[in-house]
Amino acid sequence: MPAPPNLPAALFRHAASHPGEPWLFQAEGWDWRWHTWGEVAREVMARAEGLEGIAAGSRYAFAYTARPEDIILDLAVQAAGGGAVVLRNGQPVELSAADLIAMAKRIQERIGPTGRRDIVVLSGSFEISEERAMLSWATLTGAAVVLEPNPALRVATAAWVRPTVFHGTVAELAALRKLVEKEREGWFRRRSRLPFRRLRSVLVTGSEGLPPEEEAFWMERGVGKADRFDR
């Protein structure tokens, strides 16, 4: 099957084949609420109809945080012909539909294929290029997205939801390592398994590489690692 030409097309493809499958998850107190592919697709189409007057390729500015409503608006802007923007070195960079698809494919090449549905935690602003790339990848591949608006809680949320893929800074990976070590002191410590039972890949954001001892820790536990996040 050929790759979709843009992310809204990928969304509509998932919605057509798995309309009731949850895609976006958000915490509401101690509970979790999810939005299915079908629900998101319907909301994107409704919002896009109200944006039909925007010029093709134009930017549509709004506060872009890790919340379902912002993802829906962003995809609606793209569906209406608008462009996406990220900040690199403090400067806005416009991204075409082809750019977003290419970002998603590069992430998939780093992560590699899997026999199960992937899960990722996205946090903070999607104007950050790493977050935008991961959102593009999740939209293209059908990975479940757990939204954590507060970047300071990314690691704690990851430990709670047990993702298959984690992306973060060297400091965040060090914090995640501590939680993995604590987990292995528990009841199932003698069983050989991936961290959190399913974490299979970590991606390092920022310009730093992992120290050798940190790299060895993840590799010894069967977790693939990228030296630097490929944006």
mmCIF file of N, CA and C in Angstrom, residues 26-156:
data_model
loop_
_atom_site.group_PDB
_atom_site.id
_atom_site.type_symbol
_atom_site.label_atom_id
_atom_site.label_comp_id
_atom_site.label_asym_id
_atom_site.label_seq_id
_atom_site.Cartn_x
_atom_site.Cartn_y
_atom_site.Cartn_z
ATOM 1 N N GLN A 26 -5.267 11.115 27.290
ATOM 2 C CA GLN A 26 -4.939 12.211 28.198
ATOM 3 C C GLN A 26 -5.463 11.884 29.587
ATOM 4 N N ALA A 27 -4.721 12.308 30.595
ATOM 5 C CA ALA A 27 -5.131 12.062 31.974
ATOM 6 C C ALA A 27 -6.146 13.111 32.404
ATOM 7 N N GLU A 28 -7.178 12.658 33.102
ATOM 8 C CA GLU A 28 -8.155 13.556 33.716
ATOM 9 C C GLU A 28 -8.268 13.145 35.171
ATOM 10 N N GLY A 29 -7.469 13.796 36.013
ATOM 11 C CA GLY A 29 -7.381 13.371 37.398
ATOM 12 C C GLY A 29 -6.686 12.027 37.465
ATOM 13 N N TRP A 30 -7.352 11.051 38.111
ATOM 14 C CA TRP A 30 -6.798 9.703 38.192
ATOM 15 C C TRP A 30 -7.291 8.807 37.071
ATOM 16 N N ASP A 31 -8.101 9.346 36.172
ATOM 17 C CA ASP A 31 -8.633 8.568 35.064
ATOM 18 C C ASP A 31 -7.962 8.962 33.754
ATOM 19 N N TRP A 32 -8.138 8.105 32.756
ATOM 20 C CA TRP A 32 -7.624 8.383 31.426
ATOM 21 C C TRP A 32 -8.796 8.490 30.461
ATOM 22 N N ARG A 33 -8.737 9.483 29.609
ATOM 23 C CA ARG A 33 -9.723 9.621 28.541
ATOM 24 C C ARG A 33 -9.014 9.426 27.221
ATOM 25 N N TRP A 34 -9.665 8.756 26.283
ATOM 26 C CA TRP A 34 -9.028 8.557 24.989
ATOM 27 C C TRP A 34 -9.943 9.023 23.860
ATOM 28 N N HIS A 35 -9.283 9.340 22.745
ATOM 29 C CA HIS A 35 -9.964 9.769 21.540
ATOM 30 C C HIS A 35 -9.635 8.753 20.451
ATOM 31 N N THR A 36 -10.645 8.187 19.825
ATOM 32 C CA THR A 36 -10.416 7.175 18.811
ATOM 33 C C THR A 36 -10.025 7.818 17.483
ATOM 34 N N TRP A 37 -9.510 6.974 16.582
ATOM 35 C CA TRP A 37 -9.175 7.459 15.239
ATOM 36 C C TRP A 37 -10.412 8.058 14.573
ATOM 37 N N GLY A 38 -11.542 7.378 14.696
ATOM 38 C CA GLY A 38 -12.754 7.876 14.064
ATOM 39 C C GLY A 38 -13.198 9.207 14.628
ATOM 40 N N GLU A 39 -13.120 9.347 15.936
ATOM 41 C CA GLU A 39 -13.519 10.601 16.586
ATOM 42 C C GLU A 39 -12.620 11.749 16.144
ATOM 43 N N VAL A 40 -11.310 11.516 16.153
ATOM 44 C CA VAL A 40 -10.375 12.565 15.749
ATOM 45 C C VAL A 40 -10.588 12.936 14.285
ATOM 46 N N ALA A 41 -10.787 11.943 13.429
ATOM 47 C CA ALA A 41 -10.987 12.212 12.005
ATOM 48 C C ALA A 41 -12.219 13.077 11.771
ATOM 49 N N ARG A 42 -13.307 12.773 12.478
ATOM 50 C CA ARG A 42 -14.527 13.567 12.304
ATOM 51 C C ARG A 42 -14.312 15.012 12.758
ATOM 52 N N GLU A 43 -13.609 15.187 13.864
ATOM 53 C CA GLU A 43 -13.368 16.538 14.363
ATOM 54 C C GLU A 43 -12.427 17.296 13.445
ATOM 55 N N VAL A 44 -11.433 16.603 12.890
ATOM 56 C CA VAL A 44 -10.509 17.260 11.954
ATOM 57 C C VAL A 44 -11.267 17.719 10.713
ATOM 58 N N MET A 45 -12.128 16.872 10.162
ATOM 59 C CA MET A 45 -12.897 17.248 8.969
ATOM 60 C C MET A 45 -13.803 18.437 9.261
ATOM 61 N N ALA A 46 -14.433 18.444 10.442
ATOM 62 C CA ALA A 46 -15.325 19.551 10.791
ATOM 63 C C ALA A 46 -14.555 20.857 10.930
ATOM 64 N N ARG A 47 -13.375 20.790 11.571
ATOM 65 C CA ARG A 47 -12.575 22.010 11.732
ATOM 66 C C ARG A 47 -12.001 22.474 10.398
ATOM 67 N N ALA A 48 -11.619 21.521 9.546
ATOM 68 C CA ALA A 48 -11.042 21.880 8.249
ATOM 69 C C ALA A 48 -12.046 22.621 7.375
ATOM 70 N N GLU A 49 -13.327 22.242 7.476
ATOM 71 C CA GLU A 49 -14.353 22.917 6.684
ATOM 72 C C GLU A 49 -14.433 24.399 7.023
ATOM 73 N N GLY A 50 -14.176 24.736 8.274
ATOM 74 C CA GLY A 50 -14.203 26.135 8.680
ATOM 75 C C GLY A 50 -12.937 26.892 8.338
ATOM 76 N N LEU A 51 -11.934 26.190 7.819
ATOM 77 C CA LEU A 51 -10.665 26.823 7.463
ATOM 78 C C LEU A 51 -10.418 26.824 5.962
ATOM 79 N N GLU A 52 -11.444 26.538 5.198
ATOM 80 C CA GLU A 52 -11.256 26.404 3.749
ATOM 81 C C GLU A 52 -10.793 27.699 3.095
ATOM 82 N N GLY A 53 -11.010 28.818 3.766
ATOM 83 C CA GLY A 53 -10.617 30.087 3.171
ATOM 84 C C GLY A 53 -9.153 30.443 3.326
ATOM 85 N N ILE A 54 -8.384 29.675 4.096
ATOM 86 C CA ILE A 54 -6.984 30.027 4.288
ATOM 87 C C ILE A 54 -6.204 29.720 3.021
ATOM 88 N N ALA A 55 -5.186 30.535 2.774
ATOM 89 C CA ALA A 55 -4.371 30.345 1.570
ATOM 90 C C ALA A 55 -3.525 29.090 1.708
ATOM 91 N N ALA A 56 -3.366 28.377 0.606
ATOM 92 C CA ALA A 56 -2.567 27.149 0.616
ATOM 93 C C ALA A 56 -1.150 27.444 1.078
ATOM 94 N N GLY A 57 -0.664 26.653 2.018
ATOM 95 C CA GLY A 57 0.695 26.809 2.512
ATOM 96 C C GLY A 57 0.856 27.869 3.580
ATOM 97 N N SER A 58 -0.218 28.587 3.936
ATOM 98 C CA SER A 58 -0.100 29.644 4.932
ATOM 99 C C SER A 58 0.012 29.059 6.336
ATOM 100 N N ARG A 59 0.584 29.854 7.238
ATOM 101 C CA ARG A 59 0.718 29.426 8.621
ATOM 102 C C ARG A 59 -0.475 29.917 9.426
ATOM 103 N N TYR A 60 -0.864 29.114 10.385
ATOM 104 C CA TYR A 60 -2.019 29.425 11.228
ATOM 105 C C TYR A 60 -1.533 29.350 12.665
ATOM 106 N N ALA A 61 -1.361 30.499 13.302
ATOM 107 C CA ALA A 61 -0.719 30.550 14.610
ATOM 108 C C ALA A 61 -1.707 30.257 15.738
ATOM 109 N N PHE A 62 -1.288 29.427 16.677
ATOM 110 C CA PHE A 62 -2.055 29.184 17.893
ATOM 111 C C PHE A 62 -1.135 28.523 18.914
ATOM 112 N N ALA A 63 -1.534 28.587 20.184
ATOM 113 C CA ALA A 63 -0.737 27.958 21.240
ATOM 114 C C ALA A 63 -0.796 26.448 21.049
ATOM 115 N N TYR A 64 0.339 25.820 20.839
ATOM 116 C CA TYR A 64 0.380 24.420 20.438
ATOM 117 C C TYR A 64 0.980 23.586 21.548
ATOM 118 N N THR A 65 0.139 22.968 22.365
ATOM 119 C CA THR A 65 0.595 22.150 23.476
ATOM 120 C C THR A 65 0.168 20.693 23.269
ATOM 121 N N ALA A 66 0.610 19.834 24.167
ATOM 122 C CA ALA A 66 0.315 18.401 24.034
ATOM 123 C C ALA A 66 -1.094 18.108 24.546
ATOM 124 N N ARG A 67 -2.064 18.571 23.796
ATOM 125 C CA ARG A 67 -3.465 18.356 24.131
ATOM 126 C C ARG A 67 -4.212 17.921 22.866
ATOM 127 N N PRO A 68 -5.233 17.084 23.010
ATOM 128 C CA PRO A 68 -5.956 16.597 21.831
ATOM 129 C C PRO A 68 -6.494 17.713 20.952
ATOM 130 N N GLU A 69 -7.054 18.757 21.570
ATOM 131 C CA GLU A 69 -7.660 19.819 20.771
ATOM 132 C C GLU A 69 -6.643 20.528 19.885
ATOM 133 N N ASP A 70 -5.389 20.628 20.349
ATOM 134 C CA ASP A 70 -4.372 21.282 19.534
ATOM 135 C C ASP A 70 -3.915 20.384 18.389
ATOM 136 N N ILE A 71 -3.828 19.085 18.646
ATOM 137 C CA ILE A 71 -3.478 18.152 17.579
ATOM 138 C C ILE A 71 -4.576 18.151 16.512
ATOM 139 N N ILE A 72 -5.818 18.163 16.938
ATOM 140 C CA ILE A 72 -6.939 18.196 15.996
ATOM 141 C C ILE A 72 -6.891 19.464 15.154
ATOM 142 N N LEU A 73 -6.644 20.612 15.776
ATOM 143 C CA LEU A 73 -6.578 21.861 15.027
ATOM 144 C C LEU A 73 -5.408 21.851 14.055
ATOM 145 N N ASP A 74 -4.271 21.345 14.484
ATOM 146 C CA ASP A 74 -3.103 21.305 13.601
ATOM 147 C C ASP A 74 -3.375 20.443 12.369
ATOM 148 N N LEU A 75 -3.969 19.265 12.573
ATOM 149 C CA LEU A 75 -4.280 18.396 11.439
ATOM 150 C C LEU A 75 -5.353 19.022 10.543
ATOM 151 N N ALA A 76 -6.282 19.771 11.144
ATOM 152 C CA ALA A 76 -7.304 20.454 10.350
ATOM 153 C C ALA A 76 -6.676 21.530 9.473
ATOM 154 N N VAL A 77 -5.707 22.261 10.028
ATOM 155 C CA VAL A 77 -5.002 23.274 9.236
ATOM 156 C C VAL A 77 -4.302 22.622 8.052
ATOM 157 N N GLN A 78 -3.640 21.485 8.308
ATOM 158 C CA GLN A 78 -2.969 20.779 7.221
ATOM 159 C C GLN A 78 -3.979 20.266 6.191
ATOM 160 N N ALA A 79 -5.109 19.740 6.665
ATOM 161 C CA ALA A 79 -6.122 19.227 5.752
ATOM 162 C C ALA A 79 -6.699 20.331 4.881
ATOM 163 N N ALA A 80 -6.717 21.560 5.412
ATOM 164 C CA ALA A 80 -7.234 22.701 4.657
ATOM 165 C C ALA A 80 -6.184 23.325 3.752
ATOM 166 N N GLY A 81 -4.963 22.779 3.782
ATOM 167 C CA GLY A 81 -3.915 23.284 2.902
ATOM 168 C C GLY A 81 -2.895 24.165 3.574
ATOM 169 N N GLY A 82 -3.031 24.359 4.892
ATOM 170 C CA GLY A 82 -2.072 25.195 5.614
ATOM 171 C C GLY A 82 -0.783 24.445 5.909
ATOM 172 N N GLY A 83 0.233 25.174 6.343
ATOM 173 C CA GLY A 83 1.523 24.580 6.636
ATOM 174 C C GLY A 83 1.772 24.434 8.121
ATOM 175 N N ALA A 84 2.785 23.647 8.456
ATOM 176 C CA ALA A 84 3.201 23.433 9.845
ATOM 177 C C ALA A 84 4.511 24.172 10.088
ATOM 178 N N VAL A 85 4.760 24.498 11.347
ATOM 179 C CA VAL A 85 5.957 25.256 11.710
ATOM 180 C C VAL A 85 6.596 24.640 12.948
ATOM 181 N N VAL A 86 7.926 24.585 12.970
ATOM 182 C CA VAL A 86 8.668 24.207 14.169
ATOM 183 C C VAL A 86 9.716 25.272 14.429
ATOM 184 N N LEU A 87 10.243 25.264 15.642
ATOM 185 C CA LEU A 87 11.311 26.180 16.005
ATOM 186 C C LEU A 87 12.637 25.426 16.020
ATOM 187 N N ARG A 88 13.618 25.922 15.302
ATOM 188 C CA ARG A 88 14.953 25.352 15.305
ATOM 189 C C ARG A 88 15.941 26.477 15.564
ATOM 190 N N ASN A 89 16.685 26.307 16.663
ATOM 191 C CA ASN A 89 17.615 27.359 17.090
ATOM 192 C C ASN A 89 16.894 28.684 17.275
ATOM 193 N N GLY A 90 15.673 28.600 17.763
ATOM 194 C CA GLY A 90 14.902 29.805 18.051
ATOM 195 C C GLY A 90 14.228 30.426 16.852
ATOM 196 N N GLN A 91 14.393 29.847 15.670
ATOM 197 C CA GLN A 91 13.832 30.417 14.459
ATOM 198 C C GLN A 91 12.733 29.513 13.908
ATOM 199 N N PRO A 92 11.618 30.113 13.439
ATOM 200 C CA PRO A 92 10.535 29.292 12.869
ATOM 201 C C PRO A 92 10.935 28.710 11.521
ATOM 202 N N VAL A 93 10.634 27.441 11.339
ATOM 203 C CA VAL A 93 10.916 26.748 10.082
ATOM 204 C C VAL A 93 9.619 26.141 9.581
ATOM 205 N N GLU A 94 9.249 26.478 8.341
ATOM 206 C CA GLU A 94 8.018 25.941 7.769
ATOM 207 C C GLU A 94 8.265 24.540 7.220
ATOM 208 N N LEU A 95 7.298 23.670 7.436
ATOM 209 C CA LEU A 95 7.385 22.288 6.989
ATOM 210 C C LEU A 95 6.256 21.978 6.021
ATOM 211 N N SER A 96 6.609 21.360 4.919
ATOM 212 C CA SER A 96 5.593 20.949 3.952
ATOM 213 C C SER A 96 5.020 19.601 4.355
ATOM 214 N N ALA A 97 3.972 19.172 3.666
ATOM 215 C CA ALA A 97 3.402 17.849 3.915
ATOM 216 C C ALA A 97 4.450 16.771 3.680
ATOM 217 N N ALA A 98 5.259 16.939 2.642
ATOM 218 C CA ALA A 98 6.317 15.971 2.346
ATOM 219 C C ALA A 98 7.374 15.957 3.445
ATOM 220 N N ASP A 99 7.673 17.129 4.020
ATOM 221 C CA ASP A 99 8.650 17.204 5.117
ATOM 222 C C ASP A 99 8.175 16.383 6.312
ATOM 223 N N LEU A 100 6.909 16.513 6.665
ATOM 224 C CA LEU A 100 6.361 15.811 7.821
ATOM 225 C C LEU A 100 6.361 14.297 7.608
ATOM 226 N N ILE A 101 6.020 13.867 6.414
ATOM 227 C CA ILE A 101 6.050 12.438 6.109
ATOM 228 C C ILE A 101 7.484 11.924 6.168
ATOM 229 N N ALA A 102 8.427 12.712 5.645
ATOM 230 C CA ALA A 102 9.834 12.298 5.665
ATOM 231 C C ALA A 102 10.358 12.196 7.091
ATOM 232 N N MET A 103 9.964 13.130 7.966
ATOM 233 C CA MET A 103 10.350 13.069 9.376
ATOM 234 C C MET A 103 9.854 11.782 10.009
ATOM 235 N N ALA A 104 8.609 11.453 9.722
ATOM 236 C CA ALA A 104 8.010 10.245 10.291
ATOM 237 C C ALA A 104 8.749 8.998 9.823
ATOM 238 N N LYS A 105 9.107 8.955 8.560
ATOM 239 C CA LYS A 105 9.803 7.789 8.022
ATOM 240 C C LYS A 105 11.196 7.640 8.621
ATOM 241 N N ARG A 106 11.877 8.762 8.882
ATOM 242 C CA ARG A 106 13.211 8.677 9.493
ATOM 243 C C ARG A 106 13.125 8.097 10.900
ATOM 244 N N ILE A 107 12.090 8.491 11.642
ATOM 245 C CA ILE A 107 11.908 7.927 12.978
ATOM 246 C C ILE A 107 11.671 6.426 12.880
ATOM 247 N N GLN A 108 10.822 6.009 11.952
ATOM 248 C CA GLN A 108 10.526 4.591 11.813
ATOM 249 C C GLN A 108 11.772 3.788 11.440
ATOM 250 N N GLU A 109 12.640 4.368 10.624
ATOM 251 C CA GLU A 109 13.884 3.687 10.267
ATOM 252 C C GLU A 109 14.765 3.496 11.493
ATOM 253 N N ARG A 110 14.782 4.480 12.377
ATOM 254 C CA ARG A 110 15.567 4.358 13.606
ATOM 255 C C ARG A 110 14.988 3.309 14.547
ATOM 256 N N ILE A 111 13.673 3.300 14.670
ATOM 257 C CA ILE A 111 13.017 2.413 15.624
ATOM 258 C C ILE A 111 12.951 0.985 15.097
ATOM 259 N N GLY A 112 12.674 0.839 13.821
ATOM 260 C CA GLY A 112 12.554 -0.486 13.237
ATOM 261 C C GLY A 112 11.158 -1.057 13.398
ATOM 262 N N PRO A 113 10.847 -2.120 12.670
ATOM 263 C CA PRO A 113 9.506 -2.712 12.718
ATOM 264 C C PRO A 113 9.238 -3.422 14.036
ATOM 265 N N THR A 114 7.976 -3.564 14.351
ATOM 266 C CA THR A 114 7.570 -4.269 15.554
ATOM 267 C C THR A 114 6.307 -5.066 15.266
ATOM 268 N N GLY A 115 6.092 -6.107 16.034
ATOM 269 C CA GLY A 115 4.909 -6.925 15.846
ATOM 270 C C GLY A 115 3.730 -6.465 16.670
ATOM 271 N N ARG A 116 3.910 -5.386 17.427
ATOM 272 C CA ARG A 116 2.830 -4.896 18.266
ATOM 273 C C ARG A 116 2.657 -3.398 18.032
ATOM 274 N N ARG A 117 1.560 -2.860 18.537
ATOM 275 C CA ARG A 117 1.306 -1.437 18.376
ATOM 276 C C ARG A 117 2.204 -0.644 19.310
ATOM 277 N N ASP A 118 2.883 0.360 18.757
ATOM 278 C CA ASP A 118 3.779 1.167 19.570
ATOM 279 C C ASP A 118 3.006 2.184 20.401
ATOM 280 N N ILE A 119 3.653 2.621 21.504
ATOM 281 C CA ILE A 119 3.089 3.611 22.416
ATOM 282 C C ILE A 119 4.182 4.632 22.718
ATOM 283 N N VAL A 120 3.856 5.916 22.639
ATOM 284 C CA VAL A 120 4.831 6.968 22.889
ATOM 285 C C VAL A 120 4.202 8.051 23.747
ATOM 286 N N VAL A 121 5.016 8.710 24.571
ATOM 287 C CA VAL A 121 4.570 9.841 25.382
ATOM 288 C C VAL A 121 5.059 11.122 24.728
ATOM 289 N N LEU A 122 4.143 12.035 24.428
ATOM 290 C CA LEU A 122 4.502 13.335 23.869
ATOM 291 C C LEU A 122 4.213 14.407 24.902
ATOM 292 N N SER A 123 5.106 15.393 24.978
ATOM 293 C CA SER A 123 5.005 16.367 26.059
ATOM 294 C C SER A 123 5.433 17.750 25.581
ATOM 295 N N GLY A 124 4.851 18.777 26.199
ATOM 296 C CA GLY A 124 5.273 20.137 25.894
ATOM 297 C C GLY A 124 4.681 20.654 24.605
ATOM 298 N N SER A 125 5.457 21.489 23.905
ATOM 299 C CA SER A 125 4.991 22.149 22.688
ATOM 300 C C SER A 125 5.393 21.361 21.455
ATOM 301 N N PHE A 126 4.482 21.273 20.489
ATOM 302 C CA PHE A 126 4.803 20.600 19.234
ATOM 303 C C PHE A 126 5.508 21.523 18.258
ATOM 304 N N GLU A 127 5.817 22.741 18.694
ATOM 305 C CA GLU A 127 6.728 23.574 17.907
ATOM 306 C C GLU A 127 8.168 23.109 18.085
ATOM 307 N N ILE A 128 8.426 22.298 19.099
ATOM 308 C CA ILE A 128 9.740 21.681 19.260
ATOM 309 C C ILE A 128 9.858 20.586 18.210
ATOM 310 N N SER A 129 10.935 20.626 17.431
ATOM 311 C CA SER A 129 11.020 19.752 16.262
ATOM 312 C C SER A 129 10.968 18.275 16.623
ATOM 313 N N GLU A 130 11.568 17.883 17.774
ATOM 314 C CA GLU A 130 11.528 16.474 18.163
ATOM 315 C C GLU A 130 10.101 16.006 18.443
ATOM 316 N N GLU A 131 9.328 16.856 19.104
ATOM 317 C CA GLU A 131 7.945 16.493 19.403
ATOM 318 C C GLU A 131 7.124 16.417 18.121
ATOM 319 N N ARG A 132 7.369 17.351 17.223
ATOM 320 C CA ARG A 132 6.658 17.341 15.947
ATOM 321 C C ARG A 132 6.986 16.077 15.156
ATOM 322 N N ALA A 133 8.255 15.688 15.165
ATOM 323 C CA ALA A 133 8.664 14.488 14.428
ATOM 324 C C ALA A 133 7.993 13.248 15.002
ATOM 325 N N MET A 134 7.936 13.145 16.334
ATOM 326 C CA MET A 134 7.325 11.977 16.956
ATOM 327 C C MET A 134 5.818 11.941 16.712
ATOM 328 N N LEU A 135 5.176 13.104 16.733
ATOM 329 C CA LEU A 135 3.748 13.152 16.432
ATOM 330 C C LEU A 135 3.501 12.735 14.986
ATOM 331 N N SER A 136 4.349 13.190 14.075
ATOM 332 C CA SER A 136 4.216 12.804 12.667
ATOM 333 C C SER A 136 4.361 11.299 12.516
ATOM 334 N N TRP A 137 5.348 10.730 13.214
ATOM 335 C CA TRP A 137 5.566 9.278 13.163
ATOM 336 C C TRP A 137 4.353 8.523 13.693
ATOM 337 N N ALA A 138 3.810 8.970 14.827
ATOM 338 C CA ALA A 138 2.657 8.287 15.422
ATOM 339 C C ALA A 138 1.444 8.377 14.510
ATOM 340 N N THR A 139 1.255 9.519 13.856
ATOM 341 C CA THR A 139 0.124 9.682 12.945
ATOM 342 C C THR A 139 0.269 8.771 11.737
ATOM 343 N N LEU A 140 1.474 8.673 11.221
ATOM 344 C CA LEU A 140 1.714 7.855 10.033
ATOM 345 C C LEU A 140 1.612 6.365 10.334
ATOM 346 N N THR A 141 2.190 5.932 11.452
ATOM 347 C CA THR A 141 2.296 4.497 11.734
ATOM 348 C C THR A 141 1.144 3.940 12.562
ATOM 349 N N GLY A 142 0.368 4.813 13.199
ATOM 350 C CA GLY A 142 -0.742 4.330 14.019
ATOM 351 C C GLY A 142 -0.366 4.073 15.464
ATOM 352 N N ALA A 143 0.774 4.588 15.923
ATOM 353 C CA ALA A 143 1.175 4.406 17.314
ATOM 354 C C ALA A 143 0.229 5.152 18.245
ATOM 355 N N ALA A 144 -0.035 4.567 19.405
ATOM 356 C CA ALA A 144 -0.855 5.231 20.414
ATOM 357 C C ALA A 144 -0.062 6.370 21.040
ATOM 358 N N VAL A 145 -0.728 7.490 21.288
ATOM 359 C CA VAL A 145 -0.075 8.696 21.801
ATOM 360 C C VAL A 145 -0.634 9.043 23.177
ATOM 361 N N VAL A 146 0.239 9.077 24.171
ATOM 362 C CA VAL A 146 -0.127 9.531 25.514
ATOM 363 C C VAL A 146 0.348 10.969 25.648
ATOM 364 N N LEU A 147 -0.547 11.882 25.957
ATOM 365 C CA LEU A 147 -0.236 13.308 25.993
ATOM 366 C C LEU A 147 0.001 13.771 27.419
ATOM 367 N N GLU A 148 1.168 14.372 27.641
ATOM 368 C CA GLU A 148 1.538 14.932 28.934
ATOM 369 C C GLU A 148 1.930 16.396 28.706
ATOM 370 N N PRO A 149 1.032 17.350 28.978
ATOM 371 C CA PRO A 149 1.329 18.756 28.691
ATOM 372 C C PRO A 149 2.546 19.300 29.431
ATOM 373 N N ASN A 150 2.862 18.746 30.593
ATOM 374 C CA ASN A 150 3.971 19.253 31.404
ATOM 375 C C ASN A 150 5.248 18.465 31.106
ATOM 376 N N PRO A 151 6.240 19.070 30.452
ATOM 377 C CA PRO A 151 7.470 18.340 30.136
ATOM 378 C C PRO A 151 8.178 17.796 31.366
ATOM 379 N N ALA A 152 8.022 18.445 32.510
ATOM 380 C CA ALA A 152 8.681 17.979 33.731
ATOM 381 C C ALA A 152 8.154 16.627 34.184
ATOM 382 N N LEU A 153 6.983 16.236 33.693
ATOM 383 C CA LEU A 153 6.374 14.963 34.091
ATOM 384 C C LEU A 153 6.531 13.879 33.032
ATOM 385 N N ARG A 154 7.302 14.147 31.987
ATOM 386 C CA ARG A 154 7.440 13.177 30.900
ATOM 387 C C ARG A 154 7.934 11.822 31.410
ATOM 388 N N VAL A 155 8.994 11.823 32.234
ATOM 389 C CA VAL A 155 9.578 10.570 32.701
ATOM 390 C C VAL A 155 8.604 9.831 33.609
ATOM 391 N N ALA A 156 7.989 10.544 34.543
ATOM 392 C CA ALA A 156 7.043 9.907 35.460
ATOM 393 C C ALA A 156 5.851 9.335 34.708
#
